[in-house]
PDB file of C-alpha atoms in Angstrom:
ATOM      1  CA  MET A  26      16.087  18.747  -4.724  1.00  0.00           C
ATOM      2  CA  THR A  27      12.460  18.266  -3.752  1.00  0.00           C
ATOM      3  CA  ARG A  28      10.941  14.813  -3.839  1.00  0.00           C
ATOM      4  CA  LEU A  29       7.766  14.253  -5.811  1.00  0.00           C
ATOM      5  CA  GLU A  30       5.015  13.542  -3.269  1.00  0.00           C
ATOM      6  CA  VAL A  31       2.276  12.868  -5.820  1.00  0.00           C
ATOM      7  CA  GLY A  32       1.829   9.493  -7.421  1.00  0.00           C
ATOM      8  CA  ILE A  33      -0.412   7.784  -9.906  1.00  0.00           C
ATOM      9  CA  PRO A  34      -3.423   5.963  -8.410  1.00  0.00           C
ATOM     10  CA  PRO A  35      -3.649   2.209  -8.997  1.00  0.00           C
ATOM     11  CA  LEU A  36      -6.101   0.743 -11.487  1.00  0.00           C
ATOM     12  CA  ASN A  37      -7.759  -1.225  -8.686  1.00  0.00           C
ATOM     13  CA  ILE A  38      -7.205  -2.488  -5.161  1.00  0.00           C
ATOM     14  CA  THR A  39      -8.398  -5.792  -3.750  1.00  0.00           C
ATOM     15  CA  LEU A  40      -8.610  -6.559  -0.045  1.00  0.00           C
ATOM     16  CA  HIS A  41      -9.442 -10.188   0.726  1.00  0.00           C
ATOM     17  CA  GLY A  42     -12.661 -10.426   2.701  1.00  0.00           C
ATOM     18  CA  CYS A  43     -13.788  -6.928   1.768  1.00  0.00           C
ATOM     19  CA  ASP A  44     -16.366  -5.891  -0.787  1.00  0.00           C
ATOM     20  CA  LYS A  45     -17.449  -2.540   0.687  1.00  0.00           C
ATOM     21  CA  TYR A  46     -15.473   0.338   2.243  1.00  0.00           C
ATOM     22  CA  PRO A  47     -14.560   0.825   4.974  1.00  0.00           C
ATOM     23  CA  CYS A  48     -13.222  -2.721   5.169  1.00  0.00           C
ATOM     24  CA  SER A  49     -13.445  -4.348   8.610  1.00  0.00           C
ATOM     25  CA  PHE A  50     -10.392  -6.261   9.824  1.00  0.00           C
ATOM     26  CA  ALA A  51      -9.953  -8.059  13.131  1.00  0.00           C
ATOM     27  CA  ARG A  52      -7.009  -7.425  15.393  1.00  0.00           C
ATOM     28  CA  GLY A  53      -4.544 -10.310  15.343  1.00  0.00           C
ATOM     29  CA  SER A  54      -5.163 -11.106  11.672  1.00  0.00           C
ATOM     30  CA  ASN A  55      -3.594 -10.430   8.297  1.00  0.00           C
ATOM     31  CA  ILE A  56      -4.796  -7.883   5.784  1.00  0.00           C
ATOM     32  CA  SER A  57      -3.982  -9.223   2.344  1.00  0.00           C
ATOM     33  CA  GLY A  58      -4.789  -8.359  -1.209  1.00  0.00           C
ATOM     34  CA  GLY A  59      -3.369  -6.863  -4.341  1.00  0.00           C
ATOM     35  CA  MET A  60      -3.011  -3.676  -6.272  1.00  0.00           C
ATOM     36  CA  ASP A  61      -3.008  -3.457 -10.078  1.00  0.00           C
ATOM     37  CA  PHE A  62      -1.255  -0.432 -11.493  1.00  0.00           C
ATOM     38  CA  MET A  63      -0.036   0.943 -14.782  1.00  0.00           C
ATOM     39  CA  TYR A  64       3.368   2.563 -14.524  1.00  0.00           C
ATOM     40  CA  ASN A  65       3.130   5.853 -16.340  1.00  0.00           C
ATOM     41  CA  ILE A  66       5.763   8.532 -16.808  1.00  0.00           C
ATOM     42  CA  ILE A  67       3.464  11.494 -17.423  1.00  0.00           C
ATOM     43  CA  PHE A  68       4.564  13.256 -14.220  1.00  0.00           C
ATOM     44  CA  LYS A  69       8.137  12.016 -14.356  1.00  0.00           C
ATOM     45  CA  LEU A  70       9.454  12.427 -17.856  1.00  0.00           C
ATOM     46  CA  GLN A  71      13.035  11.874 -16.750  1.00  0.00           C
ATOM     47  CA  ASP A  72      12.393   8.208 -15.788  1.00  0.00           C
ATOM     48  CA  LYS A  73      12.180   5.640 -18.549  1.00  0.00           C
ATOM     49  CA  GLU A  74      11.333   2.669 -16.356  1.00  0.00           C
ATOM     50  CA  LEU A  75      10.583   1.818 -12.743  1.00  0.00           C
ATOM     51  CA  SER A  76      13.657  -0.034 -11.516  1.00  0.00           C
ATOM     52  CA  ARG A  77      12.821   0.002  -7.801  1.00  0.00           C
ATOM     53  CA  LEU A  78       9.522  -0.224  -5.967  1.00  0.00           C
ATOM     54  CA  THR A  79       9.769   0.540  -2.254  1.00  0.00           C
ATOM     55  CA  PRO A  80       6.506   0.126  -0.337  1.00  0.00           C
ATOM     56  CA  ASP A  81       5.676   2.659   2.366  1.00  0.00           C
ATOM     57  CA  VAL A  82       2.475   2.372   4.418  1.00  0.00           C
ATOM     58  CA  THR A  83       1.135   5.129   6.670  1.00  0.00           C
ATOM     59  CA  VAL A  84      -2.025   5.012   8.769  1.00  0.00           C
ATOM     60  CA  TYR A  85      -3.850   8.289   9.370  1.00  0.00           C
ATOM     61  CA  TRP A  86      -5.905   8.327  12.545  1.00  0.00           C
ATOM     62  CA  LEU A  87      -7.376  11.565  13.872  1.00  0.00           C
ATOM     63  CA  GLY A  88      -5.239  13.355  11.305  1.00  0.00           C
ATOM     64  CA  LEU A  89      -2.008  11.952  12.717  1.00  0.00           C
ATOM     65  CA  PRO A  90       0.339   9.940  10.466  1.00  0.00           C
ATOM     66  CA  ILE A  91       1.551   6.666  11.977  1.00  0.00           C
ATOM     67  CA  GLY A  92       4.057   4.524  10.070  1.00  0.00           C
ATOM     68  CA  TRP A  93       3.043   0.882   9.598  1.00  0.00           C
ATOM     69  CA  PRO A  94       6.057  -1.412   9.374  1.00  0.00           C
ATOM     70  CA  ILE A  95       5.691  -3.901   6.543  1.00  0.00           C
ATOM     71  CA  HIS A  96       9.214  -5.320   6.683  1.00  0.00           C
ATOM     72  CA  GLN A  97       9.788  -5.170   2.944  1.00  0.00           C
ATOM     73  CA  ASP A  98      12.488  -3.085   1.289  1.00  0.00           C
ATOM     74  CA  ASP A  99      12.000  -4.363  -2.252  1.00  0.00           C
ATOM     75  CA  GLY A 100       8.424  -4.378  -3.507  1.00  0.00           C
ATOM     76  CA  CYS A 101       9.607  -5.842  -6.801  1.00  0.00           C
ATOM     77  CA  GLN A 102       9.715  -9.221  -5.024  1.00  0.00           C
ATOM     78  CA  SER A 103       5.936  -9.062  -4.514  1.00  0.00           C
ATOM     79  CA  LEU A 104       4.988  -8.401  -8.125  1.00  0.00           C
ATOM     80  CA  SER A 105       2.877 -11.183  -9.628  1.00  0.00           C
ATOM     81  CA  MET A 106       2.200  -9.916 -13.176  1.00  0.00           C
ATOM     82  CA  ASN A 107       5.573  -8.455 -14.042  1.00  0.00           C
ATOM     83  CA  SER A 108       9.034  -7.857 -12.616  1.00  0.00           C
ATOM     84  CA  CYS A 109      11.346  -4.888 -12.207  1.00  0.00           C
ATOM     85  CA  PRO A 110      12.319  -2.937 -14.119  1.00  0.00           C
ATOM     86  CA  ILE A 111       8.776  -2.035 -15.147  1.00  0.00           C
ATOM     87  CA  LYS A 112       8.610  -0.357 -18.518  1.00  0.00           C
ATOM     88  CA  PRO A 113       6.306   2.655 -19.055  1.00  0.00           C
ATOM     89  CA  ASN A 114       2.655   1.846 -19.806  1.00  0.00           C
ATOM     90  CA  THR A 115       3.063  -1.684 -18.483  1.00  0.00           C
ATOM     91  CA  ARG A 116       0.485  -3.207 -16.166  1.00  0.00           C
ATOM     92  CA  ALA A 117       1.778  -4.806 -12.968  1.00  0.00           C
ATOM     93  CA  ARG A 118       0.245  -6.317  -9.822  1.00  0.00           C
ATOM     94  CA  TYR A 119       1.635  -5.947  -6.319  1.00  0.00           C
ATOM     95  CA  GLU A 120       0.508  -8.584  -3.782  1.00  0.00           C
ATOM     96  CA  TYR A 121       0.663  -7.768  -0.074  1.00  0.00           C
ATOM     97  CA  SER A 122      -0.038  -9.092   3.396  1.00  0.00           C
ATOM     98  CA  LEU A 123       0.078  -6.874   6.494  1.00  0.00           C
ATOM     99  CA  TYR A 124      -0.327  -8.098  10.069  1.00  0.00           C
ATOM    100  CA  LEU A 125      -2.787  -6.209  12.270  1.00  0.00           C
ATOM    101  CA  ASP A 126      -1.403  -6.522  15.814  1.00  0.00           C
ATOM    102  CA  ARG A 127      -3.686  -7.315  18.758  1.00  0.00           C
ATOM    103  CA  TRP A 128      -2.715  -4.043  20.501  1.00  0.00           C
ATOM    104  CA  VAL A 129      -4.039  -1.849  17.670  1.00  0.00           C
ATOM    105  CA  PRO A 130      -6.943   0.237  19.008  1.00  0.00           C
ATOM    106  CA  LEU A 131     -10.471  -0.222  17.696  1.00  0.00           C
ATOM    107  CA  VAL A 132     -10.443   2.701  15.268  1.00  0.00           C
ATOM    108  CA  SER A 133     -11.386   3.567  11.695  1.00  0.00           C
ATOM    109  CA  PRO A 134      -8.216   4.926  10.082  1.00  0.00           C
ATOM    110  CA  TYR A 135      -7.224   5.598   6.502  1.00  0.00           C
ATOM    111  CA  VAL A 136      -4.318   3.543   5.198  1.00  0.00           C
ATOM    112  CA  TRP A 137      -2.102   5.294   2.667  1.00  0.00           C
ATOM    113  CA  PHE A 138      -0.103   2.955   0.421  1.00  0.00           C
ATOM    114  CA  LYS A 139       2.852   4.635  -1.310  1.00  0.00           C
ATOM    115  CA  PHE A 140       5.392   3.051  -3.607  1.00  0.00           C
ATOM    116  CA  ARG A 141       8.622   4.963  -4.060  1.00  0.00           C
ATOM    117  CA  ASP A 142      10.985   4.732  -7.007  1.00  0.00           C
ATOM    118  CA  ALA A 143      14.803   4.603  -6.910  1.00  0.00           C
ATOM    119  CA  LYS A 144      14.956   8.398  -6.393  1.00  0.00           C
ATOM    120  CA  GLY A 145      12.543   8.296  -3.436  1.00  0.00           C
ATOM    121  CA  ASP A 146       9.692   9.923  -5.367  1.00  0.00           C
ATOM    122  CA  ILE A 147       6.189   8.485  -5.001  1.00  0.00           C
ATOM    123  CA  ALA A 148       5.363   6.560  -8.172  1.00  0.00           C
ATOM    124  CA  ILE A 149       2.037   4.984  -7.141  1.00  0.00           C
ATOM    125  CA  CYS A 150      -0.200   5.863  -4.193  1.00  0.00           C
ATOM    126  CA  CYS A 151      -3.701   5.375  -2.838  1.00  0.00           C
ATOM    127  CA  GLU A 152      -5.713   5.748   0.344  1.00  0.00           C
ATOM    128  CA  VAL A 153      -8.035   3.062   1.707  1.00  0.00           C
ATOM    129  CA  PRO A 154     -10.442   3.408   4.664  1.00  0.00           C
ATOM    130  CA  ILE A 155     -10.513   0.476   7.079  1.00  0.00           C
ATOM    131  CA  LYS A 156     -12.198  -0.328  10.370  1.00  0.00           C
ATOM    132  CA  VAL A 157     -10.341  -2.232  13.103  1.00  0.00           C
ATOM    133  CA  VAL A 158     -12.651  -4.599  14.960  1.00  0.00           C
ATOM    134  CA  ASP A 159     -12.146  -6.940  17.894  1.00  0.00           C
ATOM    135  CA  ASN A 160     -11.180 -10.503  17.076  1.00  0.00           C
ATOM    136  CA  GLU A 161     -14.196 -12.713  17.819  1.00  0.00           C
ATOM    137  CA  ILE A 162     -12.037 -15.821  18.255  1.00  0.00           C
ATOM    138  CA  GLU A 163     -10.211 -15.685  21.564  1.00  0.00           C
ATOM    139  CA  GLU A 164      -7.032 -17.656  22.060  1.00  0.00           C
ATOM    140  CA  SER A 165      -6.962 -20.198  24.885  1.00  0.00           C
TER     141      SER A 165
END
């Protein structure tokens, strides 16, 4: 059985401290924000509701995919407008916070957010350009 690798784009994405893409984030800081989405079953008529939401983040730099560990198996725990199971045509909001390590190179990658359902298919996905900048505040 082939997994569905196409998902529905979110309604909107917010990144705290960013109002224009690509968003600039300093090494050694958190990237936080939220993603509003409407669970829709147009592409997946066999699913009646979204019972599991597994976040998967990949960074694409120079065309190479690099997994970004987010240390969260159950994205349902980060929903602020609803809870799992999410019924079709229901709006939900996923809140997130990702740490940008100090060793990350100063690059401008694309971050691909994917949320997988219980079957492993991508239910929601989007791509966001960011720019990694040096942290201006040095630790003593």
